[in-house]
Coordinates of C-alpha atoms in Angstrom, one line a residue:
X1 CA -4.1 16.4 27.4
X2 CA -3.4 12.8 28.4
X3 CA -4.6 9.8 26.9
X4 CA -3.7 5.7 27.1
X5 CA -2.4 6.0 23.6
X6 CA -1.0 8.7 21.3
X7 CA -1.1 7.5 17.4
X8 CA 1.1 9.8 15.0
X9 CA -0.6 10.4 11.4
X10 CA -4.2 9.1 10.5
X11 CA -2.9 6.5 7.8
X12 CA -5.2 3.7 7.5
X13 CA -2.6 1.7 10.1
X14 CA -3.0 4.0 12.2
X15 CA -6.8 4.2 12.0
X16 CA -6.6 0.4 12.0
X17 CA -4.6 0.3 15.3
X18 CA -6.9 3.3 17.0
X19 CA -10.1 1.6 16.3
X20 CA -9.0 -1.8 18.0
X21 CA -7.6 -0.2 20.9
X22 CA -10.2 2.1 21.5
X23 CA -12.5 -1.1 21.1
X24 CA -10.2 -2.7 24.3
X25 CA -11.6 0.3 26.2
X26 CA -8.5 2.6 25.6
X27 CA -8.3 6.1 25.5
X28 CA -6.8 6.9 21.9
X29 CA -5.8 10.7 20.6
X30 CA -5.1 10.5 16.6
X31 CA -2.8 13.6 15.9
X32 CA -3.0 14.3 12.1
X33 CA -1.0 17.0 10.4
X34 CA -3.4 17.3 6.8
X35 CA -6.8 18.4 7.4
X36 CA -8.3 15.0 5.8
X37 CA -7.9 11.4 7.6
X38 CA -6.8 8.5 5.9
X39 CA -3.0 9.6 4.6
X40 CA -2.1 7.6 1.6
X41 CA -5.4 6.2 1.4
X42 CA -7.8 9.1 1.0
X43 CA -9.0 11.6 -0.8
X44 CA -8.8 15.0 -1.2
X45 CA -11.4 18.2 -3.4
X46 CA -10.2 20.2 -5.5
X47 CA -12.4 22.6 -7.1
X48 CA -15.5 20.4 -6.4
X49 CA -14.3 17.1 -7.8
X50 CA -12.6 14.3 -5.4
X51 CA -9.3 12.6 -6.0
X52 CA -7.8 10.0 -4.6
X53 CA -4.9 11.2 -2.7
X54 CA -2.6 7.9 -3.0
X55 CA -3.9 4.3 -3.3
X56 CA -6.5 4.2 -5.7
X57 CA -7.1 0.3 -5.5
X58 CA -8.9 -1.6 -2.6
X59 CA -8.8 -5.5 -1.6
X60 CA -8.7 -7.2 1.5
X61 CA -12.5 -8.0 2.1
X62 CA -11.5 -12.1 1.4
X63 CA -11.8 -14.3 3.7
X64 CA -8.7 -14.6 5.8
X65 CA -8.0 -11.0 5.0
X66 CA -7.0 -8.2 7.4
X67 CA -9.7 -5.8 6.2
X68 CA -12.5 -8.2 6.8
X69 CA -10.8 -9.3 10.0
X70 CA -10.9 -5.1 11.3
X71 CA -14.3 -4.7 9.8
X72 CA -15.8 -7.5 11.5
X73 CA -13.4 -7.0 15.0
X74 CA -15.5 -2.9 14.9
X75 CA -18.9 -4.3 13.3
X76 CA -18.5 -1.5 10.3
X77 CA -19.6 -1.7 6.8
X78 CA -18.3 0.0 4.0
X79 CA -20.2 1.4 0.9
X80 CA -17.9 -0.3 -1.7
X81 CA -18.4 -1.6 -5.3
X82 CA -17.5 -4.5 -6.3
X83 CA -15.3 -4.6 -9.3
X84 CA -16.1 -7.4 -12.3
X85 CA -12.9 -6.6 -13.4
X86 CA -9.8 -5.6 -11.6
X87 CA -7.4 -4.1 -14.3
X88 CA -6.6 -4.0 -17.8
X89 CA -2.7 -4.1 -18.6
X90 CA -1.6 -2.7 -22.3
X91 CA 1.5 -4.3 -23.2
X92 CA 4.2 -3.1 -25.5
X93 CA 3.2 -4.8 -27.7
X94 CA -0.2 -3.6 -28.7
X95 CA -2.4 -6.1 -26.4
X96 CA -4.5 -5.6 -24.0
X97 CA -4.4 -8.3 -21.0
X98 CA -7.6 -8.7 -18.8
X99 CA -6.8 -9.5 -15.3
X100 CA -10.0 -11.3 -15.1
X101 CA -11.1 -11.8 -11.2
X102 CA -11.3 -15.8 -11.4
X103 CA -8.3 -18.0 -11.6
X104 CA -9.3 -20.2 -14.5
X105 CA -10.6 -17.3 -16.6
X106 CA -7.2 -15.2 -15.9
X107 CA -5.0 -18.3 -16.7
X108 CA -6.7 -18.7 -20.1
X109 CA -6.3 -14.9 -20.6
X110 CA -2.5 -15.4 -19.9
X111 CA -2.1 -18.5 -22.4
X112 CA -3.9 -16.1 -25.1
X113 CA -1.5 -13.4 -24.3
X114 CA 2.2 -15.1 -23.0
X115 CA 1.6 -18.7 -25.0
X116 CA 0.4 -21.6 -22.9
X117 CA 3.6 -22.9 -21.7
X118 CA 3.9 -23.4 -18.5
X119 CA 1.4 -20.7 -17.6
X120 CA -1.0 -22.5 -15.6
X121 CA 1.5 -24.5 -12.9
X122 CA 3.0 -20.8 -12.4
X123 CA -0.5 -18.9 -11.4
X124 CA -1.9 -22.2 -9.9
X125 CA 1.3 -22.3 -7.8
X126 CA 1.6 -18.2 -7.2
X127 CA -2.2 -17.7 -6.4
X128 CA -1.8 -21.4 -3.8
X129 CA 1.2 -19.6 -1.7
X130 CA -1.1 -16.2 -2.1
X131 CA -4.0 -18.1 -0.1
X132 CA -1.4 -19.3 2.5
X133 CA 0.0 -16.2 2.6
X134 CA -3.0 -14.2 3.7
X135 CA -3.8 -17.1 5.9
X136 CA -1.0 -17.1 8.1
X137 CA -0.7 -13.6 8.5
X138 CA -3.3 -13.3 10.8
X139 CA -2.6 -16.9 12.8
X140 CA 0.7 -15.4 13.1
X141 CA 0.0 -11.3 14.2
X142 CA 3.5 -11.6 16.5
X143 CA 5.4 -12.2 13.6
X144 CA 8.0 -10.8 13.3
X145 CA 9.7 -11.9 16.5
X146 CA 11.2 -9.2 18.5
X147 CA 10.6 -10.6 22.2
X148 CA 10.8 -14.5 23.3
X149 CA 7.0 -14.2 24.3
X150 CA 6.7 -13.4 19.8
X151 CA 8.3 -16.6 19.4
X152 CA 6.4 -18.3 22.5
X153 CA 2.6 -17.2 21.0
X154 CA 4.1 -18.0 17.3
X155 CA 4.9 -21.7 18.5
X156 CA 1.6 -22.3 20.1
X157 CA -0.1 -20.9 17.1
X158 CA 1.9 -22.8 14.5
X159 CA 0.6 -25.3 12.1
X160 CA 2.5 -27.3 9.5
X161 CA 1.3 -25.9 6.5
X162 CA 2.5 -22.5 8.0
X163 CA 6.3 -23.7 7.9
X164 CA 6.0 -24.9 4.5
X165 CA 6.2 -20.9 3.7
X166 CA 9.7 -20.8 4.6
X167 CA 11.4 -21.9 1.7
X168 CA 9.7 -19.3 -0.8
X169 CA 10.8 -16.3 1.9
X170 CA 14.3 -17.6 0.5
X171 CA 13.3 -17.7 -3.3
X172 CA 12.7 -14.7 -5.7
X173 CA 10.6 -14.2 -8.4
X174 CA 13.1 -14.4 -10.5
X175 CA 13.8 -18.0 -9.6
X176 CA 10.4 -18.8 -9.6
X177 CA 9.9 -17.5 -13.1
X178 CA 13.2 -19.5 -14.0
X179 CA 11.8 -23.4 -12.2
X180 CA 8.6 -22.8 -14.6
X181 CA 11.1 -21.9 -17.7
X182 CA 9.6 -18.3 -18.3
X183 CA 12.4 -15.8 -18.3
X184 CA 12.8 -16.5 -21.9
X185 CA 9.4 -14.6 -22.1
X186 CA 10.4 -11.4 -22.2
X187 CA 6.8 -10.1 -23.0
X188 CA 5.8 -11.7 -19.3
X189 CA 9.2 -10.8 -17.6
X190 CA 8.2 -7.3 -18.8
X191 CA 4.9 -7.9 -17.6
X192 CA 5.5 -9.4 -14.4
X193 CA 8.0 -6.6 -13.5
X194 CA 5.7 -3.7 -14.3
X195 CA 2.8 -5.7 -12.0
X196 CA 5.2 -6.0 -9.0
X197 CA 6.4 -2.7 -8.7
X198 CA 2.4 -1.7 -8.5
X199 CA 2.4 -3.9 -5.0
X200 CA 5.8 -4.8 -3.7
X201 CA 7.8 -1.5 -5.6
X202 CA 10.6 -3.4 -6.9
X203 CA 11.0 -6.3 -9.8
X204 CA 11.5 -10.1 -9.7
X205 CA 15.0 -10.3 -8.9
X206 CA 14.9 -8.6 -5.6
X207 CA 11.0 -9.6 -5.1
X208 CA 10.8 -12.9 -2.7
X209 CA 8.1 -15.3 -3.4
X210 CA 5.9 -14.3 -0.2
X211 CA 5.3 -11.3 -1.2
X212 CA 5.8 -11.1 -4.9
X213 CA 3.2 -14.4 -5.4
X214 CA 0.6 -12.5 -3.1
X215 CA 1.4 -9.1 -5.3
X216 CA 0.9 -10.5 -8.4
X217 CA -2.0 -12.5 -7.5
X218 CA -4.3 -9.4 -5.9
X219 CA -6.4 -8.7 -8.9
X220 CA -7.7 -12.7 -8.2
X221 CA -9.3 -11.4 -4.8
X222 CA -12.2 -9.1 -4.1
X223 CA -10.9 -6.2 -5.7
X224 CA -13.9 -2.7 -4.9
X225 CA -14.1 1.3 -5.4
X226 CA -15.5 3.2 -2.7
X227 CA -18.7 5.4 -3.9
X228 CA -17.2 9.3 -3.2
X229 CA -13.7 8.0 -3.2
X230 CA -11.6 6.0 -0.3
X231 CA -12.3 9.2 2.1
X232 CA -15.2 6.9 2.8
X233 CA -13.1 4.3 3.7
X234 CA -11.7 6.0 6.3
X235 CA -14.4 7.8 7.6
X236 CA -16.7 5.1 9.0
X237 CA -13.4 3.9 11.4
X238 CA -12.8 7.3 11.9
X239 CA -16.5 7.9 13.4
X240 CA -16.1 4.4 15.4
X241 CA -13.3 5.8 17.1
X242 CA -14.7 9.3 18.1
X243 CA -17.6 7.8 18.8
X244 CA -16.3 5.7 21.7
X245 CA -14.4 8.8 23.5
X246 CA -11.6 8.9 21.4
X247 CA -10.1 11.7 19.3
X248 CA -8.6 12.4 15.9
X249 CA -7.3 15.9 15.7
X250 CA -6.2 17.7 12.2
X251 CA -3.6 20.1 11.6
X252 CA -1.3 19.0 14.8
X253 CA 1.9 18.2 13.0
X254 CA 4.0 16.6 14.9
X255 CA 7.3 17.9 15.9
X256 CA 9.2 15.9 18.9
X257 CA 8.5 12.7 21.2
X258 CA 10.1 12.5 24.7
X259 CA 10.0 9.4 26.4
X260 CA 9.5 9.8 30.4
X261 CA 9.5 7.8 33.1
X262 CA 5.5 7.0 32.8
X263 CA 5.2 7.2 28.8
X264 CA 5.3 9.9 26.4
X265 CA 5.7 13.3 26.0
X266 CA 4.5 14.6 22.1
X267 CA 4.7 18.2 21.2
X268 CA 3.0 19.6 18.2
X269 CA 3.0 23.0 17.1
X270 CA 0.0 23.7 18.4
X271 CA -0.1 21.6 21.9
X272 CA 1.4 18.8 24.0
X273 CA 0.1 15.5 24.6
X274 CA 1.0 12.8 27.1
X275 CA 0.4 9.0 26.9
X276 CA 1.1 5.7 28.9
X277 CA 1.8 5.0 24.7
X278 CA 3.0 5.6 21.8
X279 CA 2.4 4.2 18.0
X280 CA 3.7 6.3 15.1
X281 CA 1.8 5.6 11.6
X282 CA 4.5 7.6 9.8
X283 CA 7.3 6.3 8.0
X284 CA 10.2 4.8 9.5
X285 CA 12.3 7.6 8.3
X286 CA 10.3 10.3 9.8
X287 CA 9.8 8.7 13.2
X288 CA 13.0 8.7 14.2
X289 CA 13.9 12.3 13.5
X290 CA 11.0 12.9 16.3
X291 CA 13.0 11.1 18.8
X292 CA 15.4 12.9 20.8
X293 CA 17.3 10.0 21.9
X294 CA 20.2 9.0 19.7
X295 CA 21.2 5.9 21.4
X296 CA 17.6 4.5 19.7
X297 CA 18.1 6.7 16.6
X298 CA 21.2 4.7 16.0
X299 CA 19.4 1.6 16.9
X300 CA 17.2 1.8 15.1
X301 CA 19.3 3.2 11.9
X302 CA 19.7 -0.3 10.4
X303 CA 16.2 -0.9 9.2
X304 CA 16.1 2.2 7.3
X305 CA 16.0 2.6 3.7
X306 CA 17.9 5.4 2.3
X307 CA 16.2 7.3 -0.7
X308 CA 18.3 6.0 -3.6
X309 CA 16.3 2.4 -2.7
X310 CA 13.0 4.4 -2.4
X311 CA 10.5 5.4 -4.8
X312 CA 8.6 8.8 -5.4
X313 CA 5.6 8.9 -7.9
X314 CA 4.7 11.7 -10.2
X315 CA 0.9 12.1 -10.2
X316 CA -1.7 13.4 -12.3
X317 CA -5.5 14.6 -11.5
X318 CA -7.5 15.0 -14.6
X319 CA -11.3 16.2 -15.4
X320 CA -12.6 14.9 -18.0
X321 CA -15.7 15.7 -20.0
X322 CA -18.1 13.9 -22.7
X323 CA -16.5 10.6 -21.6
X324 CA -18.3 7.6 -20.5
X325 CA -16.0 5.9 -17.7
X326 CA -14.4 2.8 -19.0
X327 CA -16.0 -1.0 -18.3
X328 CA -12.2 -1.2 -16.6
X329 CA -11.8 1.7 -14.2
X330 CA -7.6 0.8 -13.9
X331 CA -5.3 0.6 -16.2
X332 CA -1.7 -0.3 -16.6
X333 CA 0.2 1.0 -19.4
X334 CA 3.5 -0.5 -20.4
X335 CA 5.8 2.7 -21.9
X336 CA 9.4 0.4 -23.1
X337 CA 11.0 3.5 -24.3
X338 CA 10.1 5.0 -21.1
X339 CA 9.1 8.7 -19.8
X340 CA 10.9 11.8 -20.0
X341 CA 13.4 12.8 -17.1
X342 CA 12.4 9.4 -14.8
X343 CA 12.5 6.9 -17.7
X344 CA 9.4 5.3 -16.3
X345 CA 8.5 2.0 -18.1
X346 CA 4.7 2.2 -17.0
X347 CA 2.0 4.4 -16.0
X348 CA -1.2 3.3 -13.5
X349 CA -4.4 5.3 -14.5
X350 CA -7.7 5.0 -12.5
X351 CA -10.9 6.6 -13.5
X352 CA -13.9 7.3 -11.4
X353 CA -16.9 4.7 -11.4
X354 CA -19.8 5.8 -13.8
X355 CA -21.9 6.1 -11.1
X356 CA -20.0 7.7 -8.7
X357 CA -21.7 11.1 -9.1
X358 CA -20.3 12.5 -5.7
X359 CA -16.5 12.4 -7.2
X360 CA -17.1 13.7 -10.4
X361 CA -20.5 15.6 -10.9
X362 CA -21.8 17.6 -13.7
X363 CA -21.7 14.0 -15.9
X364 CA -17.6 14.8 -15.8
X365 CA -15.4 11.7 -15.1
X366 CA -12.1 11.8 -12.8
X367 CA -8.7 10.6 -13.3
X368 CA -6.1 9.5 -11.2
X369 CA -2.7 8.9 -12.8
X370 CA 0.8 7.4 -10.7
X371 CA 4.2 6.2 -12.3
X372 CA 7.3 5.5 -10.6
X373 CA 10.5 7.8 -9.5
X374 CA 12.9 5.8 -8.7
X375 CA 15.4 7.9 -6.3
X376 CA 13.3 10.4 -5.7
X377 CA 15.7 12.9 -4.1
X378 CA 17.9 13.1 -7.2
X379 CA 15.1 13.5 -9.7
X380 CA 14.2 16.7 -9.4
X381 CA 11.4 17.0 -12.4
X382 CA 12.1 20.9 -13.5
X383 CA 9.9 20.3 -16.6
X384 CA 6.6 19.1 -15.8
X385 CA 4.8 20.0 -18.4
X386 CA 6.2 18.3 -20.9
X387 CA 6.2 14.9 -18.6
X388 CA 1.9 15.4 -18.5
X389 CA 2.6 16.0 -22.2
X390 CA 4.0 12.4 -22.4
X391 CA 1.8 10.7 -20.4
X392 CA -1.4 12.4 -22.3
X393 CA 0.2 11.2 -25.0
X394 CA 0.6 7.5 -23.9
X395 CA -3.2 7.8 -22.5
X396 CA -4.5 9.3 -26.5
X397 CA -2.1 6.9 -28.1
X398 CA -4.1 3.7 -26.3
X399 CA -7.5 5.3 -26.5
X400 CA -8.5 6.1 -23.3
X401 CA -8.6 9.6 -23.7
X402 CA -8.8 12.3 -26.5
X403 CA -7.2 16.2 -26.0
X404 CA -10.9 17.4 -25.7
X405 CA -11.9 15.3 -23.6
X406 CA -9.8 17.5 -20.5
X407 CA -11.3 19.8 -18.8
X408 CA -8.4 20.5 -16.1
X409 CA -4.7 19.1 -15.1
X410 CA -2.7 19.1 -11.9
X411 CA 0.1 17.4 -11.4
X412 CA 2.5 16.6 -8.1
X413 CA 6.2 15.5 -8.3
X414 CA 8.1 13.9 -5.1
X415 CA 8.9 17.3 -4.0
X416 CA 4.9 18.0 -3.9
X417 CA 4.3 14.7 -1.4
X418 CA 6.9 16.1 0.7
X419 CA 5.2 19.5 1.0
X420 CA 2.0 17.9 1.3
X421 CA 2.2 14.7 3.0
X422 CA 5.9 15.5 4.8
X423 CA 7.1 12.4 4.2
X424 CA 10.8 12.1 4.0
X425 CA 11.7 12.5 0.7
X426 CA 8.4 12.2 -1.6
X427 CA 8.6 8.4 -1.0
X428 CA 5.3 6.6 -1.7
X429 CA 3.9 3.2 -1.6
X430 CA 5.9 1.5 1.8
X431 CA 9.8 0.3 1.5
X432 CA 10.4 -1.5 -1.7
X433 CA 11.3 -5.4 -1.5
X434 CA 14.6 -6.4 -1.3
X435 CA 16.3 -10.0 -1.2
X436 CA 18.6 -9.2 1.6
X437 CA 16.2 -8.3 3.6
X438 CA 13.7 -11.2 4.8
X439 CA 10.4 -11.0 6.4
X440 CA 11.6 -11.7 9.7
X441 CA 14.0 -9.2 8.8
X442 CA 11.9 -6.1 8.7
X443 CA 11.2 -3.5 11.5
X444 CA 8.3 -5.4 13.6
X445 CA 6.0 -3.1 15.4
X446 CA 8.1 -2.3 18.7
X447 CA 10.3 1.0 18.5
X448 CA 11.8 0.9 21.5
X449 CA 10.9 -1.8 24.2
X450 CA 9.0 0.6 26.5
X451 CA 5.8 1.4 25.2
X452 CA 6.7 2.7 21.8
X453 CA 5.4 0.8 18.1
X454 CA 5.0 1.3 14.5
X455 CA 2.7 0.9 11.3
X456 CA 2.3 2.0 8.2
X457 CA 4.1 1.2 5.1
X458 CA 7.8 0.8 6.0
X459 CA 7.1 -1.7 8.9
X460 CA 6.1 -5.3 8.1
X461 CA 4.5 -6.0 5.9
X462 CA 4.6 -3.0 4.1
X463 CA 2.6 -1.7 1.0
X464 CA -1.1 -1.1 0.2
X465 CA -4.1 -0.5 2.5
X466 CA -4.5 -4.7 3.0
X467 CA -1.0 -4.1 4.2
X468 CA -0.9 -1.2 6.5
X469 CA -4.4 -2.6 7.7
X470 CA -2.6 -5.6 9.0
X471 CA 0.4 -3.7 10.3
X472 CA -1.9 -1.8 12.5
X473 CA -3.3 -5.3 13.9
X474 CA 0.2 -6.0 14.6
X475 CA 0.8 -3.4 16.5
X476 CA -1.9 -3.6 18.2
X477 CA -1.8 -7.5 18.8
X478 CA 1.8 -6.3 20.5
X479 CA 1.1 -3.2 22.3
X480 CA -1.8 -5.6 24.6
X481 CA 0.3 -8.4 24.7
X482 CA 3.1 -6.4 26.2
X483 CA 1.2 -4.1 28.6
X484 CA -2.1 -5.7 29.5

């Protein structure tokens, strides 16, 4: 079988990348090894209720936004919900933050809360280099440069307000926290570190201000739940493509990529597929075990994160019954004596929308719950009852749920995302953030020069769906302005 372009995994990069290149008239075959699209940014049934598989949070319908951008590029609507509030965050200390959606109303939240010192010119000036942020990302779709055309297209594009990002791709959170006076705080350093790890997977001092201004300021944007769960976010771009010739095929795992003279040769374990190209939506780390050539293997070796700077998650499903679904569907929970075996300092929990009767019938609610495993090779969770123990615990101890309340609960450790998703070592949620590594630093979308690219979550710029949406535009914005 022979198509213009081969895409490995059905990640919501991927899908992003297959439905613009299918709309350019391509020929696209998506090769999936799950039976359910979407990757990290789906869902799954169990036992007649759906569960989020990874992401259980959606933005990126803002203007400027790469979600809006591929929605409008396909002309495809979503059936999303619109959130009046993003999040609620317990602190250690007994409060409860609102991360109200408007930037006054969450400034005077975070004077209540933190004290009003200096809390205004910090969000005014984080949520500011957010907007520019997200502006420039998609003037700027060659970035990062990896050919002098990249830097060609960037210079015609540029604008002055673009360069005046520079400077903060040099500063961390840290130091931006210390100009405003703030690390004193250690209520709001606490805070600020638990919020960044949801978005950019490490804390302010490796955290630069690109990326850990935009992270901390996503609950001020459009934030939705998808009726059914995100499975129907993927499924409408899922329909474009197939409905425009394409393909997306489950259960082909793939297990080798041979570059020829005229493209690609991929071998699953169920068939072969040739293609002029080549775009791999799995992780960095996986990728290049598929290629046979070491010389690009070795190449390539420098841009990849070994596990001990990776993060796993340990994950919960719950049914609950004779529970009314909170006003707040997510909630962050600060834990400052932390969890048993991954000393955790915070748990995410998500419930299903009170009206979303296709995830959780019978008037039950859902539950998704996610904390952090920091080197997830080396934690091998042998107990894990007595970690759901703990985190029920946590949840009954902040009244969100009581003992009765549960009807079932499954749980998943690193070791269960590498048997389900295959992804090298359990790792979840894209590359962390480091302050060694800059933007222009980062893996851009090209693998290997020819005809090969990347997206997903360990290729600029990295976490969340808004993210692997707009590394999918990347690689597309490349793969045509190499080849066509």
């Amino acid at each position: 079988m022979t198509y213009d372009v081969v895409i490995i995994g059905s990640g919501f990069g991927s899908l992003t990348a297959a439905a613009l290149l299918t709309k350019q008239g391509l020929s696209v075959c998506v090769l999936e090894q799950a039976k359910y699209p979407g990757g990290c940014s789906s869902s799954y049934k169990r036992k007649g209720y759906w569960f989020e598989t990874g992401a259980t949070t959606l933005v990126g319908l803002d203007e400027h936004m790469p979600l809006k951008y591929l929605l409008e590029q396909i002309k495809v609507s979503l059936p999303v919900r619109k959130l009046e509030i993003p999040m609620q965050v317990h602190l250690s200390d007994g409060q409860v933050l609102t991360r109200f959606n408007k930037l006054e109303q969450w400034i005077s939240e975070a004077e209540r809360v933190f004290g009003k010192y200096n809390q205004r010119p910090f969000w005014e000036q984080c949520y500011k280099v957010s907007q520019q942020v997200w502006r420039t990302s998609l003037e700027q779709k060659s970035f990062p440069f990896s050919t002098f055309k990249d830097l060609l297209v960037s210079g015609l594009r540029a604008k002055p307000r673009q360069l005046q990002l520079l400077p903060k791709a040099f500063r961390t959170m840290e130091d931006v926290l210390r100009k405003y006076d703030l690390l004193q705080n250690k209520l709001f350093v606490d805070f600020v570190n638990e919020q960044l790890l949801i978005t950019a997977q490490n804390h302010l001092e490796e955290v630069n201000e690109l990326f850990g201004a935009t992270a901390l300021c996503y609950t001020l944007y459009g934030n939705y739940c998808v009726p059914g769960g995100l499975i129907n976010l993927v499924m409408p771009v899922v329909q474009y493509v197939t409905s425009r010739g394409s393909a997306v095929k489950y259960g082909h795992e793939v297990l080798k990529i041979v570059r020829q003279k005229q493209g690609y040769l991929i071998k699953t374990k169920r068939a072969s597929f040739s293609s002029k190209y080549l775009i791999s939506g799995i992780p960095l780390n996986n990728t290049l075990e598929l290629y046979q050539d070491g010389q690009l293997r070795q190449r390539l070796q420098k841009f990849v994160l070994p596990p001990e700077k990776l993060n796993g998650a340990f994950t919960m499903a719950l049914v609950l019954k004779n529970i009314d679904s909170p006003q707040v569907l997510h909630h962050q929970l600060h834990i400052p004596e932390g969890l048993p075996f991954i000393d955790s300092k915070s748990i995410f929990i998500s419930f299903s929308h009170p009206e979303d009767k296709l995830r959780a019938p019978d008037n039950k609610v859902v539950a998704n719950i996610s904390t952090h495993v920091r080197h997830p090779s080396q934690h091998i969770i042998q107990d894990k009852e007595k970690l759901e123990q703990a985190i029920i615990s946590v949840l009954v101890q902040h009244k969100l749920i009581q003992p009765h309340n549960i009807v079932s609960v499954e749980s998943a450790t690193p070791g269960g995302w590498i048997f389900w998703t295959k992804r090298a070592f359990g790792a979840v949620g894209g590359y962390p953030q480091y302050k060694k590594i800059k933007p222009w630093q980062m893996k851009d979308a090209r693998l290997d020069h020819h005809g090969a690219y990347l997206c997903g979550d360990t290729v600029y710029p990295g976490q969340g769906i808004v993210g692997v949406c707009l590394s999918g535009i990347i690689a597309t914005q490349k793969l045509l302005q190499d080849h066509y």
